[in-house]
Amino acid sequence: VIVMVSVRPSEVFQRDGYDVYVRVPITYSQAVLGAEIEVPTVDGKVAQRIPEGTQSGTKFRLRGQGIQYLNGRGRGDQYVIVDVEIPKKVTRAQREALERRVLHGAQIEL
């Protein structure tokens, strides 16, 4: 018996050995104030805590959420890279709130 296997690249994940990488967009507000977001893994979605002040490109490690080792003992890790999305347009109220934030250090929600 001959078995042919065809593997397509994932639109969500990138693989490096037993480790898996995924890029997840977060809002400006989530980056500034912190949040809990849902992150896709090869086994489904998990909650990931985003701390206050997270910068775009920050990488979080999810231990044991990667690819199963060939010998069956353990798994690789998954790395979540966050991309902070900056709004292209803001309302007048958002602009004023942001300007107040810059001038007075107050927290805002965009």
PDB file of C-alpha atoms in Angstrom:
ATOM      1  CA  VAL A   1       0.000   0.000   0.000  1.00  0.00           C
ATOM      2  CA  ILE A   2       1.300   3.414  -0.949  1.00  0.00           C
ATOM      3  CA  VAL A   3       0.064   6.436   0.948  1.00  0.00           C
ATOM      4  CA  MET A   4       0.462   9.900  -0.522  1.00  0.00           C
ATOM      5  CA  VAL A   5       0.321  12.832   1.866  1.00  0.00           C
ATOM      6  CA  SER A   6       0.004  16.440   0.786  1.00  0.00           C
ATOM      7  CA  VAL A   7       0.563  19.200   3.353  1.00  0.00           C
ATOM      8  CA  ARG A   8      -0.652  22.742   2.724  1.00  0.00           C
ATOM      9  CA  PRO A   9       0.808  25.690   4.620  1.00  0.00           C
ATOM     10  CA  SER A  10      -1.509  27.043   7.317  1.00  0.00           C
ATOM     11  CA  GLU A  11      -3.028  30.487   6.897  1.00  0.00           C
ATOM     12  CA  VAL A  12      -2.869  30.956  10.693  1.00  0.00           C
ATOM     13  CA  PHE A  13       0.231  29.150  11.999  1.00  0.00           C
ATOM     14  CA  GLN A  14       3.901  29.021  11.076  1.00  0.00           C
ATOM     15  CA  ARG A  15       5.996  26.071  12.181  1.00  0.00           C
ATOM     16  CA  ASP A  16       9.643  25.930  13.229  1.00  0.00           C
ATOM     17  CA  GLY A  17      10.509  22.357  14.180  1.00  0.00           C
ATOM     18  CA  TYR A  18       8.170  21.449  17.022  1.00  0.00           C
ATOM     19  CA  ASP A  19       7.332  25.075  17.819  1.00  0.00           C
ATOM     20  CA  VAL A  20       4.375  26.981  16.356  1.00  0.00           C
ATOM     21  CA  TYR A  21       4.074  30.733  15.808  1.00  0.00           C
ATOM     22  CA  VAL A  22       0.907  32.787  15.423  1.00  0.00           C
ATOM     23  CA  ARG A  23       0.414  36.536  14.965  1.00  0.00           C
ATOM     24  CA  VAL A  24      -2.606  38.026  16.727  1.00  0.00           C
ATOM     25  CA  PRO A  25      -3.905  41.583  16.254  1.00  0.00           C
ATOM     26  CA  ILE A  26      -4.853  43.571  19.361  1.00  0.00           C
ATOM     27  CA  THR A  27      -6.372  47.007  19.678  1.00  0.00           C
ATOM     28  CA  TYR A  28      -4.546  50.074  20.912  1.00  0.00           C
ATOM     29  CA  SER A  29      -6.734  50.025  24.031  1.00  0.00           C
ATOM     30  CA  GLN A  30      -5.904  46.390  24.771  1.00  0.00           C
ATOM     31  CA  ALA A  31      -2.193  47.158  24.438  1.00  0.00           C
ATOM     32  CA  VAL A  32      -2.354  50.232  26.688  1.00  0.00           C
ATOM     33  CA  LEU A  33      -4.752  48.977  29.356  1.00  0.00           C
ATOM     34  CA  GLY A  34      -4.139  45.214  29.243  1.00  0.00           C
ATOM     35  CA  ALA A  35      -6.744  42.581  28.363  1.00  0.00           C
ATOM     36  CA  GLU A  36      -7.502  38.895  28.114  1.00  0.00           C
ATOM     37  CA  ILE A  37      -7.786  37.718  24.509  1.00  0.00           C
ATOM     38  CA  GLU A  38      -8.540  34.416  22.778  1.00  0.00           C
ATOM     39  CA  VAL A  39      -5.609  32.910  20.913  1.00  0.00           C
ATOM     40  CA  PRO A  40      -5.853  30.084  18.367  1.00  0.00           C
ATOM     41  CA  THR A  41      -3.715  26.990  19.041  1.00  0.00           C
ATOM     42  CA  VAL A  42      -3.426  23.736  17.100  1.00  0.00           C
ATOM     43  CA  ASP A  43      -5.847  22.212  19.651  1.00  0.00           C
ATOM     44  CA  GLY A  44      -8.385  25.077  19.811  1.00  0.00           C
ATOM     45  CA  LYS A  45      -8.580  28.496  21.432  1.00  0.00           C
ATOM     46  CA  VAL A  46      -7.020  29.469  24.772  1.00  0.00           C
ATOM     47  CA  ALA A  47      -7.115  32.640  26.872  1.00  0.00           C
ATOM     48  CA  GLN A  48      -3.971  34.790  26.878  1.00  0.00           C
ATOM     49  CA  ARG A  49      -3.433  37.675  29.300  1.00  0.00           C
ATOM     50  CA  ILE A  50      -2.031  40.805  27.670  1.00  0.00           C
ATOM     51  CA  PRO A  51      -0.352  43.004  30.310  1.00  0.00           C
ATOM     52  CA  GLU A  52      -0.642  46.807  30.389  1.00  0.00           C
ATOM     53  CA  GLY A  53       1.780  48.603  28.107  1.00  0.00           C
ATOM     54  CA  THR A  54       2.318  45.696  25.693  1.00  0.00           C
ATOM     55  CA  GLN A  55       4.275  46.794  22.624  1.00  0.00           C
ATOM     56  CA  SER A  56       3.618  45.662  19.061  1.00  0.00           C
ATOM     57  CA  GLY A  57       5.803  42.646  18.279  1.00  0.00           C
ATOM     58  CA  THR A  58       5.826  41.342  21.872  1.00  0.00           C
ATOM     59  CA  LYS A  59       6.143  37.545  21.952  1.00  0.00           C
ATOM     60  CA  PHE A  60       4.374  35.355  24.534  1.00  0.00           C
ATOM     61  CA  ARG A  61       5.246  31.673  25.075  1.00  0.00           C
ATOM     62  CA  LEU A  62       2.590  28.997  25.584  1.00  0.00           C
ATOM     63  CA  ARG A  63       4.474  25.973  26.904  1.00  0.00           C
ATOM     64  CA  GLY A  64       3.463  22.607  25.504  1.00  0.00           C
ATOM     65  CA  GLN A  65       1.017  24.035  22.935  1.00  0.00           C
ATOM     66  CA  GLY A  66       3.150  23.195  19.894  1.00  0.00           C
ATOM     67  CA  ILE A  67       3.666  20.028  17.832  1.00  0.00           C
ATOM     68  CA  GLN A  68       3.833  16.584  19.483  1.00  0.00           C
ATOM     69  CA  TYR A  69       7.383  15.164  19.602  1.00  0.00           C
ATOM     70  CA  LEU A  70       7.930  12.100  17.425  1.00  0.00           C
ATOM     71  CA  ASN A  71       8.779   9.905  20.426  1.00  0.00           C
ATOM     72  CA  GLY A  72       5.427  10.864  21.987  1.00  0.00           C
ATOM     73  CA  ARG A  73       6.914  12.487  25.103  1.00  0.00           C
ATOM     74  CA  GLY A  74       6.103  16.159  25.273  1.00  0.00           C
ATOM     75  CA  ARG A  75       5.377  18.886  22.789  1.00  0.00           C
ATOM     76  CA  GLY A  76       6.964  21.998  21.410  1.00  0.00           C
ATOM     77  CA  ASP A  77       5.799  25.469  22.410  1.00  0.00           C
ATOM     78  CA  GLN A  78       3.558  28.002  20.753  1.00  0.00           C
ATOM     79  CA  TYR A  79       4.653  31.608  20.474  1.00  0.00           C
ATOM     80  CA  VAL A  80       2.043  34.347  20.218  1.00  0.00           C
ATOM     81  CA  ILE A  81       3.237  37.573  18.618  1.00  0.00           C
ATOM     82  CA  VAL A  82       0.908  40.537  19.083  1.00  0.00           C
ATOM     83  CA  ASP A  83       0.469  43.248  16.487  1.00  0.00           C
ATOM     84  CA  VAL A  84      -1.028  46.458  17.864  1.00  0.00           C
ATOM     85  CA  GLU A  85      -3.497  47.901  15.374  1.00  0.00           C
ATOM     86  CA  ILE A  86      -3.488  51.691  15.288  1.00  0.00           C
ATOM     87  CA  PRO A  87      -6.773  53.188  14.035  1.00  0.00           C
ATOM     88  CA  LYS A  88      -6.483  54.990  10.694  1.00  0.00           C
ATOM     89  CA  LYS A  89      -9.284  57.398  11.616  1.00  0.00           C
ATOM     90  CA  VAL A  90     -10.525  58.587  14.995  1.00  0.00           C
ATOM     91  CA  THR A  91     -13.623  60.507  15.959  1.00  0.00           C
ATOM     92  CA  ARG A  92     -13.375  64.013  17.334  1.00  0.00           C
ATOM     93  CA  ALA A  93     -14.167  62.664  20.848  1.00  0.00           C
ATOM     94  CA  GLN A  94     -11.428  60.024  20.543  1.00  0.00           C
ATOM     95  CA  ARG A  95      -8.943  62.626  19.331  1.00  0.00           C
ATOM     96  CA  GLU A  96      -9.763  64.929  22.248  1.00  0.00           C
ATOM     97  CA  ALA A  97      -9.494  62.045  24.733  1.00  0.00           C
ATOM     98  CA  LEU A  98      -6.115  61.057  23.282  1.00  0.00           C
ATOM     99  CA  GLU A  99      -4.875  64.643  23.458  1.00  0.00           C
ATOM    100  CA  ARG A 100      -6.022  64.842  27.100  1.00  0.00           C
ATOM    101  CA  ARG A 101      -4.174  61.559  27.751  1.00  0.00           C
ATOM    102  CA  VAL A 102      -0.988  62.994  26.290  1.00  0.00           C
ATOM    103  CA  LEU A 103      -1.333  66.253  28.233  1.00  0.00           C
ATOM    104  CA  HIS A 104      -2.603  64.906  31.566  1.00  0.00           C
ATOM    105  CA  GLY A 105      -1.694  61.216  31.695  1.00  0.00           C
ATOM    106  CA  ALA A 106      -5.341  60.065  31.940  1.00  0.00           C
ATOM    107  CA  GLN A 107      -6.324  56.612  30.624  1.00  0.00           C
ATOM    108  CA  ILE A 108      -8.530  56.463  27.520  1.00  0.00           C
ATOM    109  CA  GLU A 109     -10.602  53.896  25.635  1.00  0.00           C
ATOM    110  CA  LEU A 110     -10.489  54.083  21.832  1.00  0.00           C
TER     111      LEU A 110
END
